mmCIF file of C-alpha atoms in Angstrom:
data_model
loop_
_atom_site.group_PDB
_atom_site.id
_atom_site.type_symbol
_atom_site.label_atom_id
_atom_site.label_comp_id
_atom_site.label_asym_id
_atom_site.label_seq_id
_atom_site.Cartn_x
_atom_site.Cartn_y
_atom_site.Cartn_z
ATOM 1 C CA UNK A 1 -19.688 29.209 -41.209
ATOM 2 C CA UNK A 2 -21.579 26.126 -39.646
ATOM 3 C CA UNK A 3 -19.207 23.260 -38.587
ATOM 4 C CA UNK A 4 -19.320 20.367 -40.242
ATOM 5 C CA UNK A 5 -20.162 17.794 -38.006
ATOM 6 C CA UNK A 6 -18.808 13.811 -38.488
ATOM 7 C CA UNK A 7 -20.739 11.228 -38.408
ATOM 8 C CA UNK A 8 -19.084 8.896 -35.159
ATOM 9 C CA UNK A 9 -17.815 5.754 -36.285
ATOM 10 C CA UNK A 10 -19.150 2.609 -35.321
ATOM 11 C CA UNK A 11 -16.964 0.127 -33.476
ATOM 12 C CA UNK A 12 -15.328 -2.706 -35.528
ATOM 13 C CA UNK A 13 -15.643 -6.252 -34.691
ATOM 14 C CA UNK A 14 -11.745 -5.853 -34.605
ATOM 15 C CA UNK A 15 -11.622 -3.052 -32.325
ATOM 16 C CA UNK A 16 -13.541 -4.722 -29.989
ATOM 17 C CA UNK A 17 -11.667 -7.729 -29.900
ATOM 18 C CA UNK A 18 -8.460 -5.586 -29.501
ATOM 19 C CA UNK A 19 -10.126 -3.881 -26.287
ATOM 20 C CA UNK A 20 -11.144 -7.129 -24.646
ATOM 21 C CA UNK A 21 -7.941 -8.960 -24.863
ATOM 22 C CA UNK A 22 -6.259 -7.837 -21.971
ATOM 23 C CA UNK A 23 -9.779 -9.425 -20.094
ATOM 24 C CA UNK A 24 -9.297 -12.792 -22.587
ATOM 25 C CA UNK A 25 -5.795 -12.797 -20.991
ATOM 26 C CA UNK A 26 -6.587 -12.716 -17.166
ATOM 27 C CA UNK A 27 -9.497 -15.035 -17.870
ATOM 28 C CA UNK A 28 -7.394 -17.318 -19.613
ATOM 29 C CA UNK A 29 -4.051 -17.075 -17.616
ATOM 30 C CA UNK A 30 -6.512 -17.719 -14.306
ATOM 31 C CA UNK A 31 -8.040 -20.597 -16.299
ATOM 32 C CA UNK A 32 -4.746 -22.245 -16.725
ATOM 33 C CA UNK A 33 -3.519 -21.399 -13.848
ATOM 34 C CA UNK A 34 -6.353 -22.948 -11.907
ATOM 35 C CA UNK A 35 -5.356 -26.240 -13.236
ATOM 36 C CA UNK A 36 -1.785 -26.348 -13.438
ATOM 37 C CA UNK A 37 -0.978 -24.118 -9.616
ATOM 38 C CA UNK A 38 -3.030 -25.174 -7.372
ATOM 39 C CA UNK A 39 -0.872 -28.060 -6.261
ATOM 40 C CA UNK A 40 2.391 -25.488 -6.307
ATOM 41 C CA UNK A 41 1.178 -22.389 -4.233
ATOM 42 C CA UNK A 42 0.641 -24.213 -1.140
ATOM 43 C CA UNK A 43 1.313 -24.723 2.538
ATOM 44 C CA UNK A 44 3.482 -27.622 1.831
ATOM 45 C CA UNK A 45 5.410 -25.802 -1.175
ATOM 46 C CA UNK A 46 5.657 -23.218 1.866
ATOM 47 C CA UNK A 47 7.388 -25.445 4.400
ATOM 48 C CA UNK A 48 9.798 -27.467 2.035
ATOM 49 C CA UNK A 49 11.255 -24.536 0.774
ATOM 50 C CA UNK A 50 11.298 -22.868 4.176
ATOM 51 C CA UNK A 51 14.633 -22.550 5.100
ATOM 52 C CA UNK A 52 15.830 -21.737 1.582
ATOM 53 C CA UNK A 53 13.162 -18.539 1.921
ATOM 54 C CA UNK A 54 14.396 -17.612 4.973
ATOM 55 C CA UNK A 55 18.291 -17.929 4.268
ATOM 56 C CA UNK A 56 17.298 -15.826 1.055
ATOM 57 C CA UNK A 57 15.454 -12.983 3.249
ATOM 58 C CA UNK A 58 18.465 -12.896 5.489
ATOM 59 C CA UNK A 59 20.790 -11.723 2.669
ATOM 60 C CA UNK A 60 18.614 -9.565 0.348
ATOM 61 C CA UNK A 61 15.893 -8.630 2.388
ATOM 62 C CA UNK A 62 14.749 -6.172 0.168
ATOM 63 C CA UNK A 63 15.121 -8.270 -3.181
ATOM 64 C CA UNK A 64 13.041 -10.773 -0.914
ATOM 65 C CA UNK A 65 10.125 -8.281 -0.561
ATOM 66 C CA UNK A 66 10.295 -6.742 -3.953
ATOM 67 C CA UNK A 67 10.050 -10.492 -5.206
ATOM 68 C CA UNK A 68 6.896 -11.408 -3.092
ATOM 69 C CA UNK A 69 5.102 -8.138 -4.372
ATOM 70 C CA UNK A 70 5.333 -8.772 -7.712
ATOM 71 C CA UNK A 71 4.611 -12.470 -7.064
ATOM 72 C CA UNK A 72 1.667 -11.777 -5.262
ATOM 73 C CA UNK A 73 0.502 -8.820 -7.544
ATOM 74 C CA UNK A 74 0.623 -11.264 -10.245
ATOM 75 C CA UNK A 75 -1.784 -14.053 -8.173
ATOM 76 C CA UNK A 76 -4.227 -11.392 -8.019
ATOM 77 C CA UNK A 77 -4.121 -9.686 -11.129
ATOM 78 C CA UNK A 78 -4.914 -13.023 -12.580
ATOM 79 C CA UNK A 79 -6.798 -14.616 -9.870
ATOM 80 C CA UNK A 80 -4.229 -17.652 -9.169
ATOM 81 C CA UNK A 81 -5.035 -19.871 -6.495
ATOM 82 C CA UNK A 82 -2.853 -19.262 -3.678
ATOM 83 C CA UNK A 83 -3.536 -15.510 -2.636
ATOM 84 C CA UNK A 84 -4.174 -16.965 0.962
ATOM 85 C CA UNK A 85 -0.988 -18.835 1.161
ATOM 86 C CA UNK A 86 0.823 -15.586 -0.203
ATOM 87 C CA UNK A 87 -1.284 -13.287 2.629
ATOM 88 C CA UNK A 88 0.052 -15.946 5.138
ATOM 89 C CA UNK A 89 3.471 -15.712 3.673
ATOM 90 C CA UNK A 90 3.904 -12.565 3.577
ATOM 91 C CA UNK A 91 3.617 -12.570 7.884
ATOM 92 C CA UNK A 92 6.267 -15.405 7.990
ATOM 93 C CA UNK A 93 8.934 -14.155 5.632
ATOM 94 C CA UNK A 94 8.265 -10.267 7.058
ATOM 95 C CA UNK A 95 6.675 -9.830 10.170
ATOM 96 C CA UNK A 96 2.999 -7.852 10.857
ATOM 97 C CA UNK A 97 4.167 -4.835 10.012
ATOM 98 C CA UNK A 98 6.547 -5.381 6.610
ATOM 99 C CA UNK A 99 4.272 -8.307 5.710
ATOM 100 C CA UNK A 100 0.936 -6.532 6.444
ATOM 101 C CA UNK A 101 2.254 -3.824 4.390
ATOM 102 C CA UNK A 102 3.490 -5.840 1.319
ATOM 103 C CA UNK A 103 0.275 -7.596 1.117
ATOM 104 C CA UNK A 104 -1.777 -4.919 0.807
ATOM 105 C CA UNK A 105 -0.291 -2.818 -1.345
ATOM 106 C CA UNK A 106 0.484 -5.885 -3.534
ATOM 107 C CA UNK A 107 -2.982 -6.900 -3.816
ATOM 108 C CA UNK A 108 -4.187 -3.117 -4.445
ATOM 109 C CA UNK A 109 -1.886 -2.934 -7.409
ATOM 110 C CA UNK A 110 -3.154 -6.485 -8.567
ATOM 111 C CA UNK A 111 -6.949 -5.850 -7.986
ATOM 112 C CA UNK A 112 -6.385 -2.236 -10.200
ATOM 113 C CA UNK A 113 -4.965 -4.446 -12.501
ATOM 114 C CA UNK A 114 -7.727 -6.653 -12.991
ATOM 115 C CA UNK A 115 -10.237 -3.516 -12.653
ATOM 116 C CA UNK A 116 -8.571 -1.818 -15.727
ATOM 117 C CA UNK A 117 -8.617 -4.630 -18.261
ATOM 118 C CA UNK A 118 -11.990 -5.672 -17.536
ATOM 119 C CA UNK A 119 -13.084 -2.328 -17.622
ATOM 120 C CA UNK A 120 -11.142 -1.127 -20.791
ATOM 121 C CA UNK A 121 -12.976 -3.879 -22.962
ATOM 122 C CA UNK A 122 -15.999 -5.680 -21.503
ATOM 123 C CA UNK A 123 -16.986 -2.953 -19.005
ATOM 124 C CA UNK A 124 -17.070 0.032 -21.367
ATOM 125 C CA UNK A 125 -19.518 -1.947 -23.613
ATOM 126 C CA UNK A 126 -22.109 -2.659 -20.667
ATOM 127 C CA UNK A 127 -21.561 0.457 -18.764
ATOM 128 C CA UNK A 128 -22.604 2.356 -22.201
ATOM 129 C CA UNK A 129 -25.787 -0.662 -22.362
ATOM 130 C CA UNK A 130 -26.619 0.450 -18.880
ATOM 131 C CA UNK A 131 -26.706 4.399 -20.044
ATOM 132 C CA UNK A 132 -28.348 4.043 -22.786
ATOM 133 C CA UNK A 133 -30.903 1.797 -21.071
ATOM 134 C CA UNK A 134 -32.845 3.649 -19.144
ATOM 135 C CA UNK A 135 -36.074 2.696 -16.409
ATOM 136 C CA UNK A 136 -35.155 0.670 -13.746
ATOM 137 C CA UNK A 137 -31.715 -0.490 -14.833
ATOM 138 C CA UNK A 138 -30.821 3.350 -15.026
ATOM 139 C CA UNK A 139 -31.868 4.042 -11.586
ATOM 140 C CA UNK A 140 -29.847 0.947 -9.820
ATOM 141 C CA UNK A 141 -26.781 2.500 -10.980
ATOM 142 C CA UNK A 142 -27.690 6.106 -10.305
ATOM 143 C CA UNK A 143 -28.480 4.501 -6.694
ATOM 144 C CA UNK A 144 -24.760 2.674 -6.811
ATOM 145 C CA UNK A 145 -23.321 5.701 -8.303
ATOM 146 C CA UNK A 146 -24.514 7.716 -4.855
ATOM 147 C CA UNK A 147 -23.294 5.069 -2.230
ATOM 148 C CA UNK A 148 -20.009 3.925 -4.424
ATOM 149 C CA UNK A 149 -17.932 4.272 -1.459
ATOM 150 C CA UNK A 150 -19.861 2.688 0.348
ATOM 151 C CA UNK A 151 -20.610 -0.546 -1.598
ATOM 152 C CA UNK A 152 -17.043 -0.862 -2.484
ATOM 153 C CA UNK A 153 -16.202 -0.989 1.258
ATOM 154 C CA UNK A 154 -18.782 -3.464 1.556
ATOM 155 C CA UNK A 155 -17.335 -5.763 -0.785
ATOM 156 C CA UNK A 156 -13.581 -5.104 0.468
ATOM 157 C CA UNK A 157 -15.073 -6.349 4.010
ATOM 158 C CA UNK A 158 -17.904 -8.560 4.393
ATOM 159 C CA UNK A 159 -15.602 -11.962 4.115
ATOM 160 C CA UNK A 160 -18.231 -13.970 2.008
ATOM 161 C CA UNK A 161 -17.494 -11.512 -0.978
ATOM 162 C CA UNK A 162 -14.584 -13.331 -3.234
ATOM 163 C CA UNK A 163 -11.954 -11.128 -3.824
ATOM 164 C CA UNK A 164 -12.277 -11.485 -7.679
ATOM 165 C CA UNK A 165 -15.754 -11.090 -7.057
ATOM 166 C CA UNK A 166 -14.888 -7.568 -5.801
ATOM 167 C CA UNK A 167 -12.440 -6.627 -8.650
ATOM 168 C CA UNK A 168 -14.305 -7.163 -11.686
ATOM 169 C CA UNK A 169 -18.073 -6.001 -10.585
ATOM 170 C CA UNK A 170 -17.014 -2.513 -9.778
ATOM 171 C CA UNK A 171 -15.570 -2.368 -13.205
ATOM 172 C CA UNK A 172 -18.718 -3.492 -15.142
ATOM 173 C CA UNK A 173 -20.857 -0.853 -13.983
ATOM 174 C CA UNK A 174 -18.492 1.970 -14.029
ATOM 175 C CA UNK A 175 -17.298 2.854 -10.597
ATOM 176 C CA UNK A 176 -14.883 5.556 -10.302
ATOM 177 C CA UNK A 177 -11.062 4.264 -10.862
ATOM 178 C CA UNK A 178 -10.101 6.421 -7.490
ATOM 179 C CA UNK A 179 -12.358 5.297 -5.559
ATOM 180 C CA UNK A 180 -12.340 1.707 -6.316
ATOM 181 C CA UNK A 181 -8.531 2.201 -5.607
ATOM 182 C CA UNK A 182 -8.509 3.701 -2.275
ATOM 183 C CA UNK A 183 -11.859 1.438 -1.229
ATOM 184 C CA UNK A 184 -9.570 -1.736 -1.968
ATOM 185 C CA UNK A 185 -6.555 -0.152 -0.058
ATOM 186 C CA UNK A 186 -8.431 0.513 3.211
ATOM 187 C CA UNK A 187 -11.087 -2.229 2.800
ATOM 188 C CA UNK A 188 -8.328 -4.944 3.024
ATOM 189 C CA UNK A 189 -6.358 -3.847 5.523
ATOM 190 C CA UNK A 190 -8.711 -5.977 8.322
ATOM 191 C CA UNK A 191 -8.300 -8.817 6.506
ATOM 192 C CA UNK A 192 -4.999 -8.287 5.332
ATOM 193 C CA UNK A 193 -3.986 -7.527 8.917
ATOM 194 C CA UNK A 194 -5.323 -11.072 9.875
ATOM 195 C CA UNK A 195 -3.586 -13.226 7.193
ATOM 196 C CA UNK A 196 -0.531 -11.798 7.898
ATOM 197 C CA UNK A 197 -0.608 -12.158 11.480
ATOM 198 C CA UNK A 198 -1.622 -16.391 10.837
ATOM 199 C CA UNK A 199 1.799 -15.979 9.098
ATOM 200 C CA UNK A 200 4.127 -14.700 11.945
ATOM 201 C CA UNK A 201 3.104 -17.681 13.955
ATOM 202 C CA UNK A 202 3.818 -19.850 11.009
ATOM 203 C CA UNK A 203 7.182 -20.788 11.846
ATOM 204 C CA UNK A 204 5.872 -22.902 15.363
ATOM 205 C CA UNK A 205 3.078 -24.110 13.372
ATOM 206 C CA UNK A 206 5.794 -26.074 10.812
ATOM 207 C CA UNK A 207 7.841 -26.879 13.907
ATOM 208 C CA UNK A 208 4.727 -28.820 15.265
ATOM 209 C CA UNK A 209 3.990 -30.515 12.197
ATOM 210 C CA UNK A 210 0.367 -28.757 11.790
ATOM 211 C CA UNK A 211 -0.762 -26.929 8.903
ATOM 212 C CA UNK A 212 -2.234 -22.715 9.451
ATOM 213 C CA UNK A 213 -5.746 -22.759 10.577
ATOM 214 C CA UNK A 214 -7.585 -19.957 8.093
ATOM 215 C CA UNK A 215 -10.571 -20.706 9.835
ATOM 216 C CA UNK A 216 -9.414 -18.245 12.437
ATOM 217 C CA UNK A 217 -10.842 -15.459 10.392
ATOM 218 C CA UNK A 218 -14.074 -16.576 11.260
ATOM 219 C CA UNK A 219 -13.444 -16.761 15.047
ATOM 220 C CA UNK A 220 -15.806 -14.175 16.870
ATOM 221 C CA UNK A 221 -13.151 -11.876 18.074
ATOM 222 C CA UNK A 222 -11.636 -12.133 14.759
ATOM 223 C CA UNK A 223 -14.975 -11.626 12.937
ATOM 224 C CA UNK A 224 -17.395 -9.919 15.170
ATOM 225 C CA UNK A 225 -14.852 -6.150 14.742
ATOM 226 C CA UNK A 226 -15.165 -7.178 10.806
ATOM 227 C CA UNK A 227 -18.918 -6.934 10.761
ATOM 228 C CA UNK A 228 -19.050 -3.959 12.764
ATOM 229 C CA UNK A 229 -16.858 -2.587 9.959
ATOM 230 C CA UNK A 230 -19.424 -3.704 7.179
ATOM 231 C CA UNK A 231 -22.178 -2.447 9.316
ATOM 232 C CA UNK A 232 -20.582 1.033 9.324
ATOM 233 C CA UNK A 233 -20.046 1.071 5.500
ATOM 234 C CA UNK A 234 -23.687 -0.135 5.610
ATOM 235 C CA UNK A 235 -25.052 2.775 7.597
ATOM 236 C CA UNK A 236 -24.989 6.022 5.203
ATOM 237 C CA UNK A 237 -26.984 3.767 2.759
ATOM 238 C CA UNK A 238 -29.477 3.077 5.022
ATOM 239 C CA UNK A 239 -29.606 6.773 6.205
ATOM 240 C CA UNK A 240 -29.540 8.068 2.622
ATOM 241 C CA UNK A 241 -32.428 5.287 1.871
ATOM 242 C CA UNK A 242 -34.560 6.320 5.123
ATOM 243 C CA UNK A 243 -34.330 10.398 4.569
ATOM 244 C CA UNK A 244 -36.313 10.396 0.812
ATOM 245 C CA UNK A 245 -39.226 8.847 2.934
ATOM 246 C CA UNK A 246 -39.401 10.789 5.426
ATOM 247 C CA UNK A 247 -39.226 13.670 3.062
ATOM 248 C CA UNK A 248 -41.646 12.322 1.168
ATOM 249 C CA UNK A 249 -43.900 11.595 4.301
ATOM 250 C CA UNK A 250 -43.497 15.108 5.344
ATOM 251 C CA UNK A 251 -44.695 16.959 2.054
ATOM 252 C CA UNK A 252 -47.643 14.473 1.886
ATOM 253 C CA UNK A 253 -48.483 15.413 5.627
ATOM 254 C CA UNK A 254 -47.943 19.089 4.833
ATOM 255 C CA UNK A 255 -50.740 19.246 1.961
#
C-alpha cells in the first residue's frame, strides 16, 4: 500500500508572529532600555555605591557573584548599555581571575540568548530564503558554512565588531548553535581578560578622583596580541581560498 503523503502546511501569519516574539522582546526591551539606562549603568552609579558593593561582597561573596551574572547576562541578552561598565566591574568586585571568569561565562550565556530568539523567529525565515535561493547568495553561505569557525572567531576578536553585531548575524544565516557557543566562549576571553583587569585597578582610580580609561584596549601592547589573534582566525580562510587556485592552475597546466 502506497503512503499517503500530506500536503505541508503553510505557515500562519499567527505562527509567525508567535516565533518572532521572543526577537520583538529583546529589540524592544534594548529599545527601552537604551533610553531609560544609560544614565544608571555607569562609572559614577559604580563609585557611589562602592562601598555598599564591596561591604555586600564581603558577606555573601557568592550571592555577590551569582547576582552580577545574571545582571550582566541580562545586559547582553538584551543589549543594555552598560556591558563595559559590568566587564570593568566584574575586575573590581572579584579580582582577574573570579571576575574574568564571571564575565565571560555571563556574556556567553547572554549572547546564546540573543542567538536563539533571533534565530527561532527571524533567522529561520531568511536562512530557509537563503536555501531556497540559490546562485550567488547560495554560494556565500556554502563559503561561510566552510570557514564558520573561523568567521565567528573573527567577529569575537577584531574589536571594531559590536558585540550585538556578533550575536545576531551568526543567527540569520544559520551558523551552527555549538559552534557559535564555544566561538563566543574563547573569542572573548582577550577582551574579557582586558576589561576585567581595567577593573582590579578600579579601586585607586576612584581614590584619585579619575574615571577608567577604556581606551587602553586600543594601546599597542594591548591591541597589537589581539590582531595577531584575528590574523590567525584569518589564516585557514586564506589558505582554504589560495589552494582551489592553485588546483585549478595545476589541472589547466596539466592539459
Amino acid at each position: 500500500m502506497s503512503e499517503t503523503v500530506k500536503p505541508q502546511q503553510k505557515p500562519t501569519a499567527k505562527g509567525g508572529i508567535m516565533r518572532n516574539l521572543p526577537l520583538i522582546a529583546v529589540l524592544a526591551v534594548a529599545l527601552i532600555g537604551a533610553v531609560t539606562l544609560k544614565d544608571y549603568l555607569s562609572f559614577d552609579t559604580l563609585r557611589d555605591n562602592r562601598e555598599a558593593l564591596v561591604a555586600f561582597r564581603d558577606q555573601n561573596f557568592g550571592a555577590m557573584l551569582l547576582m552580577f551574572m545574571g545582571i550582566y547576562v541580562v545586559i547582553v541578552a538584551f543589549s543594555l548599555p552598560g556591558a563595559a561598565v559590568a566587564s570593568v566591574t566584574g575586575g573590581f568586585l572579584f579580582g582577574l581571575a573570579a571576575g574574568t571568569f564571571a564575565n565571560v561565562v555571563a556574556a556567553t550565556i547572554g549572547a546564546t540568548g540573543i542567538f536563539l530568539a533571533a534565530r527561532w523567529g527571524l533567522g529561520e525565515y531568511l536562512n530557509a530564503k537563503i536555501e531556497n535561493a540559490g546562485g550567488r547568495v547560495q554560494s556565500l553561505k556554502n563559503a561561510l558554512r566552510q570557514n564558520e569557525i573561523e568567521v565567528l572567531l573573527l567577529l569575537r576578536l577584531v574589536p571594531a565588531v559590536p558585540f550585538f553585531v556578533a550575536n545576531l548575524l551568526p543567527a540569520l544565516v544559520g551558523v551552527r548553535l555549538r559552534n557559535f557557543l564555544w566561538t563566543t566562549a574563547v573569542g572573548i576571553v582577550p577582551g574579557g581578560i582586558v576589561f576585567t583587569w581595567i577593573g582590579v585597578g578600579l579601586g585607586e582610580v576612584f581614590d584619585r578622583g579619575e574615571t577608567p580609561d577604556l581606551s587602553l584596549l586600543w594601546e599597542p601592547h594591548v591591541i597589537g596580541p589581539i590582531l595577531g589573534l584575528c590574523v590567525l582566525a584569518a589564516l585557514p580562510i586564506v589558505i582554504k581560498a589560495i589552494r582551489p587556485a592553485q588546483s585549478t592552475n595545476e589541472s589547466d597546466e596539466a592539459e
